Amino acid sequence: MQRQHDPARDKERFAAAKQQLHTNVVGDILDSLGLYDQFLRPELRPVQHDAVLIGRAMTVLEIDAPFASFEDAHNATVAQPFGMMFEALDSLKENEVYVCTGASPRFALWGELMSTRAAVLGAAGAVVDGYSRDTRAVANHPFPVFSHGSYGQDQGARGKVVDYRVPIRMGNVWINPGDIIFGDIDGVLVVPQQVEDEVFAKAMEKVSGENVVRNALTAGLSTVEAYKHYGIM
């Protein structure tokens, strides 16, 4: 279940995280709390090489639906091209991330016009467990997108969104609507809402400590002594 969140607080936190944090340090904090499986698949890469994405998950469930014609489906949702994809996309709110999984990698799950619409709505980015297309346009758009790579095959006749704003599972990671999604060049991870305050507070502390250690190493301190003294490496 998605909790209520303060938009002003989110805006402040997300801006600070983009400026000061990276997924490595947040992942380390999650490990320290016993949350060992919060990074999504390593195949997820930013379409824009230096993209940084952070926001709350707007989860999307997609399935393969290889019907000879749309009328072959007995379910009204999958009878229409793209299923509920347009409704899901239009539901995006400010600082939300479109997070989609469930289908096979036979078609693209994201494209240029989706980036255009999501950006107008103030969304924070998209993470799709599959391919994206319109790569040149998406790469030149300021809206950050993470996918498995480029593939031009359209999803209209091959995949359908069947639900959104529901719990989903991507690999070993459960994602609930409202969980924080954080992505950069080193990967994409999920911060559960229940621990987000602790995670980001400790991540800021760790980044500060890493800066101290970096200076100490630059000054000639050995890694053995640095870890013994600071407990960071």
PDB file of C-alpha atoms in Angstrom:
ATOM      1  CA  MET A   1       0.000   0.000   0.000  1.00  0.00           C
ATOM      2  CA  GLN A   2       1.296   3.466  -0.889  1.00  0.00           C
ATOM      3  CA  ARG A   3       1.766   5.807   2.046  1.00  0.00           C
ATOM      4  CA  GLN A   4       1.052   9.517   2.063  1.00  0.00           C
ATOM      5  CA  HIS A   5       4.121  11.590   1.269  1.00  0.00           C
ATOM      6  CA  ASP A   6       4.943  15.276   1.577  1.00  0.00           C
ATOM      7  CA  PRO A   7       5.638  16.591  -1.949  1.00  0.00           C
ATOM      8  CA  ALA A   8       7.793  19.432  -0.625  1.00  0.00           C
ATOM      9  CA  ARG A   9       9.858  17.016   1.448  1.00  0.00           C
ATOM     10  CA  ASP A  10      10.230  14.704  -1.542  1.00  0.00           C
ATOM     11  CA  LYS A  11      11.386  17.559  -3.753  1.00  0.00           C
ATOM     12  CA  GLU A  12      14.032  18.558  -1.212  1.00  0.00           C
ATOM     13  CA  ARG A  13      15.230  14.991  -0.630  1.00  0.00           C
ATOM     14  CA  PHE A  14      15.393  14.091  -4.301  1.00  0.00           C
ATOM     15  CA  ALA A  15      17.324  17.232  -5.188  1.00  0.00           C
ATOM     16  CA  ALA A  16      19.856  16.567  -2.419  1.00  0.00           C
ATOM     17  CA  ALA A  17      20.230  12.926  -3.456  1.00  0.00           C
ATOM     18  CA  LYS A  18      20.863  13.876  -7.084  1.00  0.00           C
ATOM     19  CA  GLN A  19      23.532  16.319  -6.025  1.00  0.00           C
ATOM     20  CA  GLN A  20      25.288  14.400  -3.250  1.00  0.00           C
ATOM     21  CA  LEU A  21      24.514  10.678  -3.457  1.00  0.00           C
ATOM     22  CA  HIS A  22      25.000   7.767  -5.838  1.00  0.00           C
ATOM     23  CA  THR A  23      23.449   4.314  -5.980  1.00  0.00           C
ATOM     24  CA  ASN A  24      26.567   2.628  -4.592  1.00  0.00           C
ATOM     25  CA  VAL A  25      26.383   4.351  -1.219  1.00  0.00           C
ATOM     26  CA  VAL A  26      22.611   3.936  -0.938  1.00  0.00           C
ATOM     27  CA  GLY A  27      23.011   0.250  -1.787  1.00  0.00           C
ATOM     28  CA  ASP A  28      25.639  -0.071   0.958  1.00  0.00           C
ATOM     29  CA  ILE A  29      23.224   1.384   3.497  1.00  0.00           C
ATOM     30  CA  LEU A  30      20.480  -0.996   2.395  1.00  0.00           C
ATOM     31  CA  ASP A  31      22.939  -3.878   2.870  1.00  0.00           C
ATOM     32  CA  SER A  32      23.717  -2.635   6.389  1.00  0.00           C
ATOM     33  CA  LEU A  33      20.007  -2.854   7.199  1.00  0.00           C
ATOM     34  CA  GLY A  34      19.787  -6.435   5.943  1.00  0.00           C
ATOM     35  CA  LEU A  35      18.079  -5.479   2.676  1.00  0.00           C
ATOM     36  CA  TYR A  36      20.404  -7.348   0.329  1.00  0.00           C
ATOM     37  CA  ASP A  37      18.319  -7.544  -2.870  1.00  0.00           C
ATOM     38  CA  GLN A  38      17.334  -3.970  -3.678  1.00  0.00           C
ATOM     39  CA  PHE A  39      19.303  -3.438  -6.896  1.00  0.00           C
ATOM     40  CA  LEU A  40      17.290  -4.194 -10.014  1.00  0.00           C
ATOM     41  CA  ARG A  41      18.662  -6.224 -12.914  1.00  0.00           C
ATOM     42  CA  PRO A  42      22.177  -5.162 -14.025  1.00  0.00           C
ATOM     43  CA  GLU A  43      20.907  -5.092 -17.609  1.00  0.00           C
ATOM     44  CA  LEU A  44      19.092  -1.838 -16.819  1.00  0.00           C
ATOM     45  CA  ARG A  45      21.213   0.961 -18.251  1.00  0.00           C
ATOM     46  CA  PRO A  46      20.535   4.679 -18.754  1.00  0.00           C
ATOM     47  CA  VAL A  47      19.686   5.618 -22.325  1.00  0.00           C
ATOM     48  CA  GLN A  48      21.329   8.971 -21.575  1.00  0.00           C
ATOM     49  CA  HIS A  49      24.810   7.972 -20.397  1.00  0.00           C
ATOM     50  CA  ASP A  50      25.033  10.364 -17.439  1.00  0.00           C
ATOM     51  CA  ALA A  51      21.360  10.251 -16.422  1.00  0.00           C
ATOM     52  CA  VAL A  52      20.385  10.314 -12.751  1.00  0.00           C
ATOM     53  CA  LEU A  53      16.850   9.360 -11.812  1.00  0.00           C
ATOM     54  CA  ILE A  54      15.067   9.511  -8.472  1.00  0.00           C
ATOM     55  CA  GLY A  55      11.373   9.498  -7.644  1.00  0.00           C
ATOM     56  CA  ARG A  56       8.496   7.409  -6.352  1.00  0.00           C
ATOM     57  CA  ALA A  57       7.487   4.258  -8.171  1.00  0.00           C
ATOM     58  CA  MET A  58       4.369   4.285 -10.334  1.00  0.00           C
ATOM     59  CA  THR A  59       4.318   0.574 -10.978  1.00  0.00           C
ATOM     60  CA  VAL A  60       3.087  -0.941 -14.244  1.00  0.00           C
ATOM     61  CA  LEU A  61       2.361  -4.606 -15.020  1.00  0.00           C
ATOM     62  CA  GLU A  62       2.669  -5.715 -18.654  1.00  0.00           C
ATOM     63  CA  ILE A  63       2.067  -9.101 -20.281  1.00  0.00           C
ATOM     64  CA  ASP A  64       2.691 -10.719 -23.637  1.00  0.00           C
ATOM     65  CA  ALA A  65      -0.523 -10.824 -25.670  1.00  0.00           C
ATOM     66  CA  PRO A  66       0.177 -12.235 -29.159  1.00  0.00           C
ATOM     67  CA  PHE A  67      -3.369 -12.215 -30.490  1.00  0.00           C
ATOM     68  CA  ALA A  68      -4.058 -12.626 -34.198  1.00  0.00           C
ATOM     69  CA  SER A  69      -6.371  -9.627 -33.845  1.00  0.00           C
ATOM     70  CA  PHE A  70      -7.429  -7.514 -30.897  1.00  0.00           C
ATOM     71  CA  GLU A  71     -10.961  -8.933 -31.125  1.00  0.00           C
ATOM     72  CA  ASP A  72      -9.628 -12.394 -30.258  1.00  0.00           C
ATOM     73  CA  ALA A  73      -9.306 -11.391 -26.599  1.00  0.00           C
ATOM     74  CA  HIS A  74     -12.183 -12.035 -24.205  1.00  0.00           C
ATOM     75  CA  ASN A  75     -10.849  -9.389 -21.822  1.00  0.00           C
ATOM     76  CA  ALA A  76     -11.649  -5.785 -22.751  1.00  0.00           C
ATOM     77  CA  THR A  77      -8.334  -4.525 -21.377  1.00  0.00           C
ATOM     78  CA  VAL A  78      -6.192  -6.712 -23.606  1.00  0.00           C
ATOM     79  CA  ALA A  79      -8.535  -6.365 -26.561  1.00  0.00           C
ATOM     80  CA  GLN A  80      -7.365  -2.805 -27.101  1.00  0.00           C
ATOM     81  CA  PRO A  81      -3.923  -1.874 -28.448  1.00  0.00           C
ATOM     82  CA  PHE A  82      -1.440  -1.367 -25.590  1.00  0.00           C
ATOM     83  CA  GLY A  83      -4.010  -2.481 -22.985  1.00  0.00           C
ATOM     84  CA  MET A  84      -4.096   0.109 -20.161  1.00  0.00           C
ATOM     85  CA  MET A  85      -0.788   1.721 -21.099  1.00  0.00           C
ATOM     86  CA  PHE A  86      -2.296   5.100 -21.974  1.00  0.00           C
ATOM     87  CA  GLU A  87      -4.235   5.223 -18.699  1.00  0.00           C
ATOM     88  CA  ALA A  88      -1.116   4.280 -16.754  1.00  0.00           C
ATOM     89  CA  LEU A  89       0.998   6.888 -18.516  1.00  0.00           C
ATOM     90  CA  ASP A  90      -1.601   9.617 -18.040  1.00  0.00           C
ATOM     91  CA  SER A  91      -1.811   8.822 -14.312  1.00  0.00           C
ATOM     92  CA  LEU A  92       1.817   9.847 -13.707  1.00  0.00           C
ATOM     93  CA  LYS A  93       2.266  12.576 -11.107  1.00  0.00           C
ATOM     94  CA  GLU A  94       5.117  14.925 -10.317  1.00  0.00           C
ATOM     95  CA  ASN A  95       8.301  13.138  -9.204  1.00  0.00           C
ATOM     96  CA  GLU A  96       6.944   9.678 -10.044  1.00  0.00           C
ATOM     97  CA  VAL A  97       8.843   7.044 -12.013  1.00  0.00           C
ATOM     98  CA  TYR A  98       7.134   4.797 -14.559  1.00  0.00           C
ATOM     99  CA  VAL A  99       8.361   1.306 -13.565  1.00  0.00           C
ATOM    100  CA  CYS A 100       7.261  -1.515 -15.875  1.00  0.00           C
ATOM    101  CA  THR A 101       7.853  -5.271 -15.820  1.00  0.00           C
ATOM    102  CA  GLY A 102       6.173  -8.590 -16.631  1.00  0.00           C
ATOM    103  CA  ALA A 103       6.583  -9.022 -20.389  1.00  0.00           C
ATOM    104  CA  SER A 104       9.171 -10.896 -22.426  1.00  0.00           C
ATOM    105  CA  PRO A 105      11.923  -8.968 -24.245  1.00  0.00           C
ATOM    106  CA  ARG A 106      10.264  -9.309 -27.675  1.00  0.00           C
ATOM    107  CA  PHE A 107       9.291  -5.658 -28.006  1.00  0.00           C
ATOM    108  CA  ALA A 108      10.042  -2.187 -26.710  1.00  0.00           C
ATOM    109  CA  LEU A 109       8.288  -0.897 -23.596  1.00  0.00           C
ATOM    110  CA  TRP A 110       9.127   2.802 -23.981  1.00  0.00           C
ATOM    111  CA  GLY A 111       9.555   5.385 -26.723  1.00  0.00           C
ATOM    112  CA  GLU A 112       9.860   9.060 -27.596  1.00  0.00           C
ATOM    113  CA  LEU A 113       6.206  10.045 -27.314  1.00  0.00           C
ATOM    114  CA  MET A 114       5.967   8.396 -23.912  1.00  0.00           C
ATOM    115  CA  SER A 115       8.932  10.481 -22.756  1.00  0.00           C
ATOM    116  CA  THR A 116       7.232  13.593 -24.091  1.00  0.00           C
ATOM    117  CA  ARG A 117       3.984  12.918 -22.234  1.00  0.00           C
ATOM    118  CA  ALA A 118       5.676  11.864 -18.986  1.00  0.00           C
ATOM    119  CA  ALA A 119       7.869  14.962 -18.956  1.00  0.00           C
ATOM    120  CA  VAL A 120       4.844  17.245 -19.423  1.00  0.00           C
ATOM    121  CA  LEU A 121       3.260  15.597 -16.376  1.00  0.00           C
ATOM    122  CA  GLY A 122       6.361  16.323 -14.281  1.00  0.00           C
ATOM    123  CA  ALA A 123       7.388  12.685 -13.875  1.00  0.00           C
ATOM    124  CA  ALA A 124      10.940  11.893 -12.783  1.00  0.00           C
ATOM    125  CA  GLY A 125      11.836   9.157 -15.273  1.00  0.00           C
ATOM    126  CA  ALA A 126      11.110   5.672 -16.545  1.00  0.00           C
ATOM    127  CA  VAL A 127      12.559   2.249 -15.737  1.00  0.00           C
ATOM    128  CA  VAL A 128      11.411  -0.546 -18.046  1.00  0.00           C
ATOM    129  CA  ASP A 129      12.361  -4.192 -17.620  1.00  0.00           C
ATOM    130  CA  GLY A 130      12.931  -4.632 -21.332  1.00  0.00           C
ATOM    131  CA  TYR A 131      13.873  -2.530 -24.333  1.00  0.00           C
ATOM    132  CA  SER A 132      13.205   1.041 -25.368  1.00  0.00           C
ATOM    133  CA  ARG A 133      13.045   2.488 -28.872  1.00  0.00           C
ATOM    134  CA  ASP A 134      13.296   5.863 -30.655  1.00  0.00           C
ATOM    135  CA  THR A 135      16.735   5.841 -29.136  1.00  0.00           C
ATOM    136  CA  ARG A 136      18.194   8.975 -30.703  1.00  0.00           C
ATOM    137  CA  ALA A 137      15.193  11.046 -29.661  1.00  0.00           C
ATOM    138  CA  VAL A 138      15.017   9.542 -26.153  1.00  0.00           C
ATOM    139  CA  ALA A 139      18.761   9.992 -25.650  1.00  0.00           C
ATOM    140  CA  ASN A 140      18.483  13.671 -26.578  1.00  0.00           C
ATOM    141  CA  HIS A 141      15.450  14.241 -24.343  1.00  0.00           C
ATOM    142  CA  PRO A 142      16.072  15.486 -20.779  1.00  0.00           C
ATOM    143  CA  PHE A 143      13.658  12.882 -19.378  1.00  0.00           C
ATOM    144  CA  PRO A 144      15.807  10.022 -17.951  1.00  0.00           C
ATOM    145  CA  VAL A 145      15.034   6.504 -19.175  1.00  0.00           C
ATOM    146  CA  PHE A 146      16.591   3.199 -18.073  1.00  0.00           C
ATOM    147  CA  SER A 147      16.109   0.071 -20.180  1.00  0.00           C
ATOM    148  CA  HIS A 148      17.923  -3.068 -21.371  1.00  0.00           C
ATOM    149  CA  GLY A 149      18.909  -1.329 -24.606  1.00  0.00           C
ATOM    150  CA  SER A 150      17.513  -0.402 -28.006  1.00  0.00           C
ATOM    151  CA  TYR A 151      15.006  -2.419 -30.022  1.00  0.00           C
ATOM    152  CA  GLY A 152      12.520  -1.021 -32.514  1.00  0.00           C
ATOM    153  CA  GLN A 153       9.772  -3.666 -32.306  1.00  0.00           C
ATOM    154  CA  ASP A 154       6.503  -2.046 -31.202  1.00  0.00           C
ATOM    155  CA  GLN A 155       4.495  -3.369 -28.254  1.00  0.00           C
ATOM    156  CA  GLY A 156       1.025  -2.505 -29.616  1.00  0.00           C
ATOM    157  CA  ALA A 157       0.243  -5.916 -31.097  1.00  0.00           C
ATOM    158  CA  ARG A 158       2.508  -7.880 -28.773  1.00  0.00           C
ATOM    159  CA  GLY A 159       2.198  -6.584 -25.219  1.00  0.00           C
ATOM    160  CA  LYS A 160      -0.517  -5.102 -23.027  1.00  0.00           C
ATOM    161  CA  VAL A 161      -0.462  -3.204 -19.764  1.00  0.00           C
ATOM    162  CA  VAL A 162      -2.986  -5.037 -17.590  1.00  0.00           C
ATOM    163  CA  ASP A 163      -2.662  -3.095 -14.325  1.00  0.00           C
ATOM    164  CA  TYR A 164      -0.810  -0.240 -12.664  1.00  0.00           C
ATOM    165  CA  ARG A 165      -0.180   1.158  -9.188  1.00  0.00           C
ATOM    166  CA  VAL A 166       0.022  -2.409  -7.891  1.00  0.00           C
ATOM    167  CA  PRO A 167       2.893  -4.354  -6.281  1.00  0.00           C
ATOM    168  CA  ILE A 168       5.216  -5.821  -8.917  1.00  0.00           C
ATOM    169  CA  ARG A 169       8.312  -7.984  -8.853  1.00  0.00           C
ATOM    170  CA  MET A 170      11.347  -7.286 -11.019  1.00  0.00           C
ATOM    171  CA  GLY A 171      13.879 -10.081 -10.681  1.00  0.00           C
ATOM    172  CA  ASN A 172      14.272 -10.642  -6.939  1.00  0.00           C
ATOM    173  CA  VAL A 173      12.992  -7.202  -5.959  1.00  0.00           C
ATOM    174  CA  TRP A 174       9.443  -6.399  -4.897  1.00  0.00           C
ATOM    175  CA  ILE A 175       8.402  -2.871  -5.777  1.00  0.00           C
ATOM    176  CA  ASN A 176       5.389  -1.224  -4.176  1.00  0.00           C
ATOM    177  CA  PRO A 177       3.759   1.946  -5.469  1.00  0.00           C
ATOM    178  CA  GLY A 178       5.461   4.858  -3.718  1.00  0.00           C
ATOM    179  CA  ASP A 179       8.798   3.141  -3.045  1.00  0.00           C
ATOM    180  CA  ILE A 180      11.746   5.327  -4.016  1.00  0.00           C
ATOM    181  CA  ILE A 181      13.519   4.449  -7.264  1.00  0.00           C
ATOM    182  CA  PHE A 182      17.108   5.705  -7.571  1.00  0.00           C
ATOM    183  CA  GLY A 183      19.152   5.154 -10.708  1.00  0.00           C
ATOM    184  CA  ASP A 184      22.457   6.292 -12.162  1.00  0.00           C
ATOM    185  CA  ILE A 185      25.242   4.902 -14.334  1.00  0.00           C
ATOM    186  CA  ASP A 186      25.932   2.129 -11.777  1.00  0.00           C
ATOM    187  CA  GLY A 187      22.394   0.752 -11.733  1.00  0.00           C
ATOM    188  CA  VAL A 188      18.880   1.171 -10.378  1.00  0.00           C
ATOM    189  CA  LEU A 189      17.754   0.319  -6.860  1.00  0.00           C
ATOM    190  CA  VAL A 190      14.576   0.390  -4.785  1.00  0.00           C
ATOM    191  CA  VAL A 191      14.329   1.995  -1.349  1.00  0.00           C
ATOM    192  CA  PRO A 192      11.234   0.683   0.500  1.00  0.00           C
ATOM    193  CA  GLN A 193       9.088   3.422   1.984  1.00  0.00           C
ATOM    194  CA  GLN A 194       9.291   1.887   5.454  1.00  0.00           C
ATOM    195  CA  VAL A 195      13.025   2.611   5.719  1.00  0.00           C
ATOM    196  CA  GLU A 196      13.515   5.606   3.433  1.00  0.00           C
ATOM    197  CA  ASP A 197      14.197   8.181   6.175  1.00  0.00           C
ATOM    198  CA  GLU A 198      16.864   6.025   7.801  1.00  0.00           C
ATOM    199  CA  VAL A 199      18.427   5.040   4.481  1.00  0.00           C
ATOM    200  CA  PHE A 200      18.883   8.558   3.154  1.00  0.00           C
ATOM    201  CA  ALA A 201      20.066   9.974   6.497  1.00  0.00           C
ATOM    202  CA  LYS A 202      22.707   7.250   6.793  1.00  0.00           C
ATOM    203  CA  ALA A 203      23.670   7.592   3.120  1.00  0.00           C
ATOM    204  CA  MET A 204      24.415  11.280   3.630  1.00  0.00           C
ATOM    205  CA  GLU A 205      26.551  10.404   6.656  1.00  0.00           C
ATOM    206  CA  LYS A 206      28.438   7.756   4.677  1.00  0.00           C
ATOM    207  CA  VAL A 207      29.160  10.102   1.779  1.00  0.00           C
ATOM    208  CA  SER A 208      30.593  12.622   4.241  1.00  0.00           C
ATOM    209  CA  GLY A 209      32.737   9.888   5.777  1.00  0.00           C
ATOM    210  CA  GLU A 210      33.930   8.731   2.349  1.00  0.00           C
ATOM    211  CA  ASN A 211      35.114  12.241   1.596  1.00  0.00           C
ATOM    212  CA  VAL A 212      37.206  12.180   4.774  1.00  0.00           C
ATOM    213  CA  VAL A 213      38.657   8.772   3.872  1.00  0.00           C
ATOM    214  CA  ARG A 214      39.456   9.916   0.337  1.00  0.00           C
ATOM    215  CA  ASN A 215      41.430  12.826   1.726  1.00  0.00           C
ATOM    216  CA  ALA A 216      43.244  10.542   4.155  1.00  0.00           C
ATOM    217  CA  LEU A 217      44.176   8.093   1.386  1.00  0.00           C
ATOM    218  CA  THR A 218      45.364  10.961  -0.782  1.00  0.00           C
ATOM    219  CA  ALA A 219      47.560  12.073   2.106  1.00  0.00           C
ATOM    220  CA  GLY A 220      49.152   8.594   2.221  1.00  0.00           C
ATOM    221  CA  LEU A 221      47.149   6.642   4.816  1.00  0.00           C
ATOM    222  CA  SER A 222      47.063   2.903   4.026  1.00  0.00           C
ATOM    223  CA  THR A 223      43.795   1.171   3.287  1.00  0.00           C
ATOM    224  CA  VAL A 224      44.310  -1.071   6.335  1.00  0.00           C
ATOM    225  CA  GLU A 225      44.659   1.928   8.643  1.00  0.00           C
ATOM    226  CA  ALA A 226      41.888   3.834   6.931  1.00  0.00           C
ATOM    227  CA  TYR A 227      39.394   1.017   7.386  1.00  0.00           C
ATOM    228  CA  LYS A 228      40.533   0.393  10.955  1.00  0.00           C
ATOM    229  CA  HIS A 229      40.057   4.059  11.831  1.00  0.00           C
ATOM    230  CA  TYR A 230      36.981   5.012   9.792  1.00  0.00           C
ATOM    231  CA  GLY A 231      35.260   1.695   9.033  1.00  0.00           C
ATOM    232  CA  ILE A 232      34.696   2.823   5.433  1.00  0.00           C
ATOM    233  CA  MET A 233      36.214   1.539   2.192  1.00  0.00           C
TER     234      MET A 233
END
